[in-house]
mmCIF file of C-alpha atoms in Angstrom:
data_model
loop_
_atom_site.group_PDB
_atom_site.id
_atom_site.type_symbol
_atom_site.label_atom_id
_atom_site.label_comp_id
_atom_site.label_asym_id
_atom_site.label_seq_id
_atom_site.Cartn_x
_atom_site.Cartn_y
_atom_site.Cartn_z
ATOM 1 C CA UNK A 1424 9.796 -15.731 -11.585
ATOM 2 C CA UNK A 1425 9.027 -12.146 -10.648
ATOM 3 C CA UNK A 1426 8.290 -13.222 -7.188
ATOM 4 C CA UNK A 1427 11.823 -14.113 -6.540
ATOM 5 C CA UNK A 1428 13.011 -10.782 -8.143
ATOM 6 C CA UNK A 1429 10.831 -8.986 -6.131
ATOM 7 C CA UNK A 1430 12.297 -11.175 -2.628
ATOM 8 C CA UNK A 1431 16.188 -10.769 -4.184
ATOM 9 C CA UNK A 1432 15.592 -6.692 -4.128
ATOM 10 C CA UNK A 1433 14.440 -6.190 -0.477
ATOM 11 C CA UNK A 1434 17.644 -5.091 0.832
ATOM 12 C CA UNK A 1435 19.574 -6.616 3.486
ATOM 13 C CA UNK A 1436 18.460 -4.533 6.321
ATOM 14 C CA UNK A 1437 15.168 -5.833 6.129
ATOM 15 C CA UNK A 1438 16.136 -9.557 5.958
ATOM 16 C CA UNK A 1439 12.986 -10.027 8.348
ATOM 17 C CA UNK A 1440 10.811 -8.838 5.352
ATOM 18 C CA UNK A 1441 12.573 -11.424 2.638
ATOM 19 C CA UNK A 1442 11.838 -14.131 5.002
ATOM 20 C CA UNK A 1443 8.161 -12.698 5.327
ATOM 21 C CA UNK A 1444 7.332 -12.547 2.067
ATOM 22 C CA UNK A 1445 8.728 -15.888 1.321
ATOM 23 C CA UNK A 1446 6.966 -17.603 4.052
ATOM 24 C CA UNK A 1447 3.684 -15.728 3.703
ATOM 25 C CA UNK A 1448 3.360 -16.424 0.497
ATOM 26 C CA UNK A 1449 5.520 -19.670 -0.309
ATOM 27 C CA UNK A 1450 4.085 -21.663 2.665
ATOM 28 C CA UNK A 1451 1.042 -20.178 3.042
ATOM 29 C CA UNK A 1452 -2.340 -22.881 3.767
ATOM 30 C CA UNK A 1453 -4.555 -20.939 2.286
ATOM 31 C CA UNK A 1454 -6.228 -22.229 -0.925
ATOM 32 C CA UNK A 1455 -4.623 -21.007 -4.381
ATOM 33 C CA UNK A 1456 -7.359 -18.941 -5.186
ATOM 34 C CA UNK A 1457 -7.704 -17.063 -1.736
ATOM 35 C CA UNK A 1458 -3.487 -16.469 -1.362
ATOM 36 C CA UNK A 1459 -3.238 -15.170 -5.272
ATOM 37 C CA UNK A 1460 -6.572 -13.015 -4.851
ATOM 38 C CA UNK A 1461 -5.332 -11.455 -1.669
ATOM 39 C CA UNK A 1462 -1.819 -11.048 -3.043
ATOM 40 C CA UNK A 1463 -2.552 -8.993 -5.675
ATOM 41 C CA UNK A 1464 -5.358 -6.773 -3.806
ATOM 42 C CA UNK A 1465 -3.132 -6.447 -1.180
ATOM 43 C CA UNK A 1466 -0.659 -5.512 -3.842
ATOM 44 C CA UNK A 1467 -3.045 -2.871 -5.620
ATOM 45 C CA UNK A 1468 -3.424 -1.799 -1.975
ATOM 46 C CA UNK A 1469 0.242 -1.117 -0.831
ATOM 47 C CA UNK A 1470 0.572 1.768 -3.855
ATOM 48 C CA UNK A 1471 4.154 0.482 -4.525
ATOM 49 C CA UNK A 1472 4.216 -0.075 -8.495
ATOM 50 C CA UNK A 1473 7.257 -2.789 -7.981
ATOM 51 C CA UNK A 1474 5.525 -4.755 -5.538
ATOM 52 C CA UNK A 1475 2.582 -4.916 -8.283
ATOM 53 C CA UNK A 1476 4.126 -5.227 -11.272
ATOM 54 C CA UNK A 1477 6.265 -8.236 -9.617
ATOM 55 C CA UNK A 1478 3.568 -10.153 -7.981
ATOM 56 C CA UNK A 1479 0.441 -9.279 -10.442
ATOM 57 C CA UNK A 1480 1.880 -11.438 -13.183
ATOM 58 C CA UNK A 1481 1.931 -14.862 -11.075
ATOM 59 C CA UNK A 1482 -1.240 -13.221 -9.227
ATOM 60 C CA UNK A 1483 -2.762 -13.539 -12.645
ATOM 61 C CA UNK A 1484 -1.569 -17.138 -13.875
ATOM 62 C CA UNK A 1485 -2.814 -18.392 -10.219
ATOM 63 C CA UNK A 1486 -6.765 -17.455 -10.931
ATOM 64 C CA UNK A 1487 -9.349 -17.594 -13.070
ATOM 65 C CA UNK A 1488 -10.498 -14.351 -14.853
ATOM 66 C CA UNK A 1489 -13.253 -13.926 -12.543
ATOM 67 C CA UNK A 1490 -11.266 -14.368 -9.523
ATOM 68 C CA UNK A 1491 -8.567 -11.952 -11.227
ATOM 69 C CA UNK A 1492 -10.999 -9.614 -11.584
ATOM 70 C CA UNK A 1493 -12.512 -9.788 -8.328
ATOM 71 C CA UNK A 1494 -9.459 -8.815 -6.535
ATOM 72 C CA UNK A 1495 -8.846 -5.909 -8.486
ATOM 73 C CA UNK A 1496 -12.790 -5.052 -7.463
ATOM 74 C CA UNK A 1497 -11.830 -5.625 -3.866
ATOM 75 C CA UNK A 1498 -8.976 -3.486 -3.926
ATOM 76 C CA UNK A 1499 -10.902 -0.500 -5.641
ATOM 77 C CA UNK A 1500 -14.324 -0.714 -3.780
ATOM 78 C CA UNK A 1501 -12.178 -0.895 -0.683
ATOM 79 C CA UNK A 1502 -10.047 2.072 -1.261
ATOM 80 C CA UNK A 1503 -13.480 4.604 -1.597
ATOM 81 C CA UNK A 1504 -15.147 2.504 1.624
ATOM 82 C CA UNK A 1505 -12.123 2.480 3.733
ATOM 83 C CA UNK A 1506 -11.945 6.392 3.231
ATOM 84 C CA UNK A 1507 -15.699 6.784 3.975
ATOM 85 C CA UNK A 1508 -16.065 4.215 6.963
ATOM 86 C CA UNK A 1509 -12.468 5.304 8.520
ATOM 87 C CA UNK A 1510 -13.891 8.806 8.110
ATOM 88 C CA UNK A 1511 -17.581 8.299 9.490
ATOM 89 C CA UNK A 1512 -15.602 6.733 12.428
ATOM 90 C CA UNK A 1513 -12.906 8.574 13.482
ATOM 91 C CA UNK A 1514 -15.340 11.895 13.264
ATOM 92 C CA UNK A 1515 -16.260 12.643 16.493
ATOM 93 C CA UNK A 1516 -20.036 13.758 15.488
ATOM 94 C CA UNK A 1517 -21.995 10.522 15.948
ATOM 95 C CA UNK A 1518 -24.286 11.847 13.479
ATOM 96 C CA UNK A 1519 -22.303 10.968 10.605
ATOM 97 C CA UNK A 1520 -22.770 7.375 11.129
ATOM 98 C CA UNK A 1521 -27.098 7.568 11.406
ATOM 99 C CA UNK A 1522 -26.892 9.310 7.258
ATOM 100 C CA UNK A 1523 -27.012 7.273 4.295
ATOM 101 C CA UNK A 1524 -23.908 6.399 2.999
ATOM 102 C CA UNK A 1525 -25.606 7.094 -0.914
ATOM 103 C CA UNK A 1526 -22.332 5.044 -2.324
ATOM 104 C CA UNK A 1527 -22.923 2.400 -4.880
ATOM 105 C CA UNK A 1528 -21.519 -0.730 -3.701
ATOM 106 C CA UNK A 1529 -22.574 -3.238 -5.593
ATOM 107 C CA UNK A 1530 -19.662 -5.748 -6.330
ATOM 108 C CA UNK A 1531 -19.837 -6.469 -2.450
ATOM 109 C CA UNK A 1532 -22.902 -8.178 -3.340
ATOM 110 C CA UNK A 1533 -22.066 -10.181 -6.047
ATOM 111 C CA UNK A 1534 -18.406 -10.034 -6.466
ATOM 112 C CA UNK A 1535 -18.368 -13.218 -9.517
ATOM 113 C CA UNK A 1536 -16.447 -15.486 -6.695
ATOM 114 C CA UNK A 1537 -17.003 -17.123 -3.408
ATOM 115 C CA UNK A 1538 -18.659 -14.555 -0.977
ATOM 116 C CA UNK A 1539 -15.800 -15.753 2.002
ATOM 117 C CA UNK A 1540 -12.705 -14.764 -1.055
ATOM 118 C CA UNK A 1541 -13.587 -11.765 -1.543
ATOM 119 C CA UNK A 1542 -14.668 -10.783 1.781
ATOM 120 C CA UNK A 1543 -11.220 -12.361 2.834
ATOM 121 C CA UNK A 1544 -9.851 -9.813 0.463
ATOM 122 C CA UNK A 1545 -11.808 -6.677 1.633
ATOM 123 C CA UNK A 1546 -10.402 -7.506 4.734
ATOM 124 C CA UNK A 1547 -6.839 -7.775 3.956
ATOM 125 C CA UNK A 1548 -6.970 -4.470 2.084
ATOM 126 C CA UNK A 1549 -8.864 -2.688 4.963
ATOM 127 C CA UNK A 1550 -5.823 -3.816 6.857
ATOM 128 C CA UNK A 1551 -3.504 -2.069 4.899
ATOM 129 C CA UNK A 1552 -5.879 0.813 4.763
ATOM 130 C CA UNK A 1553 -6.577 1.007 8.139
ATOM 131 C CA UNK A 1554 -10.003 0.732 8.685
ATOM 132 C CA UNK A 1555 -11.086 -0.251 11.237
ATOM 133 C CA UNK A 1556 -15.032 -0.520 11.306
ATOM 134 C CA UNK A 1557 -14.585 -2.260 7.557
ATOM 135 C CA UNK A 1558 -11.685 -4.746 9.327
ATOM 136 C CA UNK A 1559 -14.366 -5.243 12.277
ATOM 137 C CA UNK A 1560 -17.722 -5.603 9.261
ATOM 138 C CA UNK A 1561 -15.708 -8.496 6.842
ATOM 139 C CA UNK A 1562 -14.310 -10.222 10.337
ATOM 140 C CA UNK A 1563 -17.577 -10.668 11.415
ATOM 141 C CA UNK A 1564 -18.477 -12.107 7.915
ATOM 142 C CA UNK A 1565 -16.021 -14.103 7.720
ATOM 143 C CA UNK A 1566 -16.470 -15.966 11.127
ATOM 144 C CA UNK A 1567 -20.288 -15.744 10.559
ATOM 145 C CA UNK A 1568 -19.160 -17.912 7.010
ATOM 146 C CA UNK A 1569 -17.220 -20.324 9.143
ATOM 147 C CA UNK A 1570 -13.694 -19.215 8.610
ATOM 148 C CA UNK A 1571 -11.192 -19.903 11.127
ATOM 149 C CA UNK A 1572 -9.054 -16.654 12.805
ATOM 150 C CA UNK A 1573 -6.067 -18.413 11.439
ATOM 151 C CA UNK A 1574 -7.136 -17.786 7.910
ATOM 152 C CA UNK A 1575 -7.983 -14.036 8.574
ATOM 153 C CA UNK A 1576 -4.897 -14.050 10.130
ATOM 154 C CA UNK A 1577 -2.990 -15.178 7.624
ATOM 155 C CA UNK A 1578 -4.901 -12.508 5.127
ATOM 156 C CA UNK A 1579 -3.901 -9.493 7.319
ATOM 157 C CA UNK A 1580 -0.093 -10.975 7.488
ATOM 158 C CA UNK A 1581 -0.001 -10.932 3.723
ATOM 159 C CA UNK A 1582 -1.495 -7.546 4.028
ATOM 160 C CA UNK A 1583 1.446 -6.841 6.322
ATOM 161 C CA UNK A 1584 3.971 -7.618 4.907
ATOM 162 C CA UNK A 1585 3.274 -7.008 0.678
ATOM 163 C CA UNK A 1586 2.680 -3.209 2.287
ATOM 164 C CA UNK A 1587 6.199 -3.366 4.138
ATOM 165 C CA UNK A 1588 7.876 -4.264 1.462
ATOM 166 C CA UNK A 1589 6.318 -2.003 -1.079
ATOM 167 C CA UNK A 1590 7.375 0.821 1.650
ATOM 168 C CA UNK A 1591 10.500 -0.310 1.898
ATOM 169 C CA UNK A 1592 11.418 -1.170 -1.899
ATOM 170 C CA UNK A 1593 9.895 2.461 -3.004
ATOM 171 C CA UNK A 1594 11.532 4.242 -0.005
ATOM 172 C CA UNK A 1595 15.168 2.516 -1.380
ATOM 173 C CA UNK A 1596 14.252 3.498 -4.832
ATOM 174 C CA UNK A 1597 13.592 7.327 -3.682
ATOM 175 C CA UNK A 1598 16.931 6.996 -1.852
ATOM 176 C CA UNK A 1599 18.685 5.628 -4.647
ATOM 177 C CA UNK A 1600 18.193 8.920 -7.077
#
């Protein structure tokens, strides 16, 4: 199982992160379809190719096509808004925010699965992105939708730690040359 490959290479200084990975994704209450869609977005997300070529395989045999496909969609519509929001934000002209954004977004709308996944999904991503108008817009969804903070929660700790390890396992593997 490349999921236990991938927990057998984080080195022993970052035990805590073995254990994370393990827990947040062995033990984790959310439905299959919500963990593996969020796992591999989150994994598309962190930039580390080991972390996705490790988890995307059991990402894939844990959903459907359409949900497979959705979470690829989440990652890639999130990595264009999370630069423009994150950008519109942190600018300190207020003016920015008032012009049309002129961006076609249009798997937000009808992503092929569950509205609360893939919002669940943007948000994890926007996590590791660090956006934080697009973590604030799919929160609100999501609670809006009836979704508990401990679900959320347990999105952006997937988010957390998939992105520390990928950090860690490429930083080790830059090291290692």
């Amino acid at each position: 199982m490349a999921f236990d490959e991938l927990k057998s290479a984080v080195p022993d200084f970052a035990k805590d992160l073995k254990l994370n990975l393990g827990s947040v994704i062995g033990n984790s209450d959310l439905p299959k379809q919500q963990l593996w869609g969020t796992v591999l977005a989150c994994a598309i997300a962190s930039r580390s190719p080991r972390v996705l070529r490790e988890l995307e395989p059991e990402a894939k045999a844990n959903l459907s096509a359409e949900a497979y496909t959705a979470a690829k969609s989440a990652a890639a519509i999130m990595a264009m808004n999370n630069v423009f929001y994150r950008t519109r934000h942190l600018l300190s002209d207020p003016e920015y925010g008032t012009l049309r954004a002129g961006l076609r977004m249009n798997v937000i709308g009808n992503p092929g699965v569950e509205k609360v996944d893939f919002e669940l999904w943007s948000l994890a991503v926007s996590a590791i992105n660090g956006c934080g108008q697009c973590l604030d817009s799919h929160e609100q969804v999501l609670r809006k939708a009836g979704v508990d903070r401990e679900t959320i929660q347990e999105a952006v700790k997937i988010a957390s730690v998939i992105q520390a390890v990928g950090v860690t396992l490429d930083a080790e593997a830059v090291l290692a040359e």
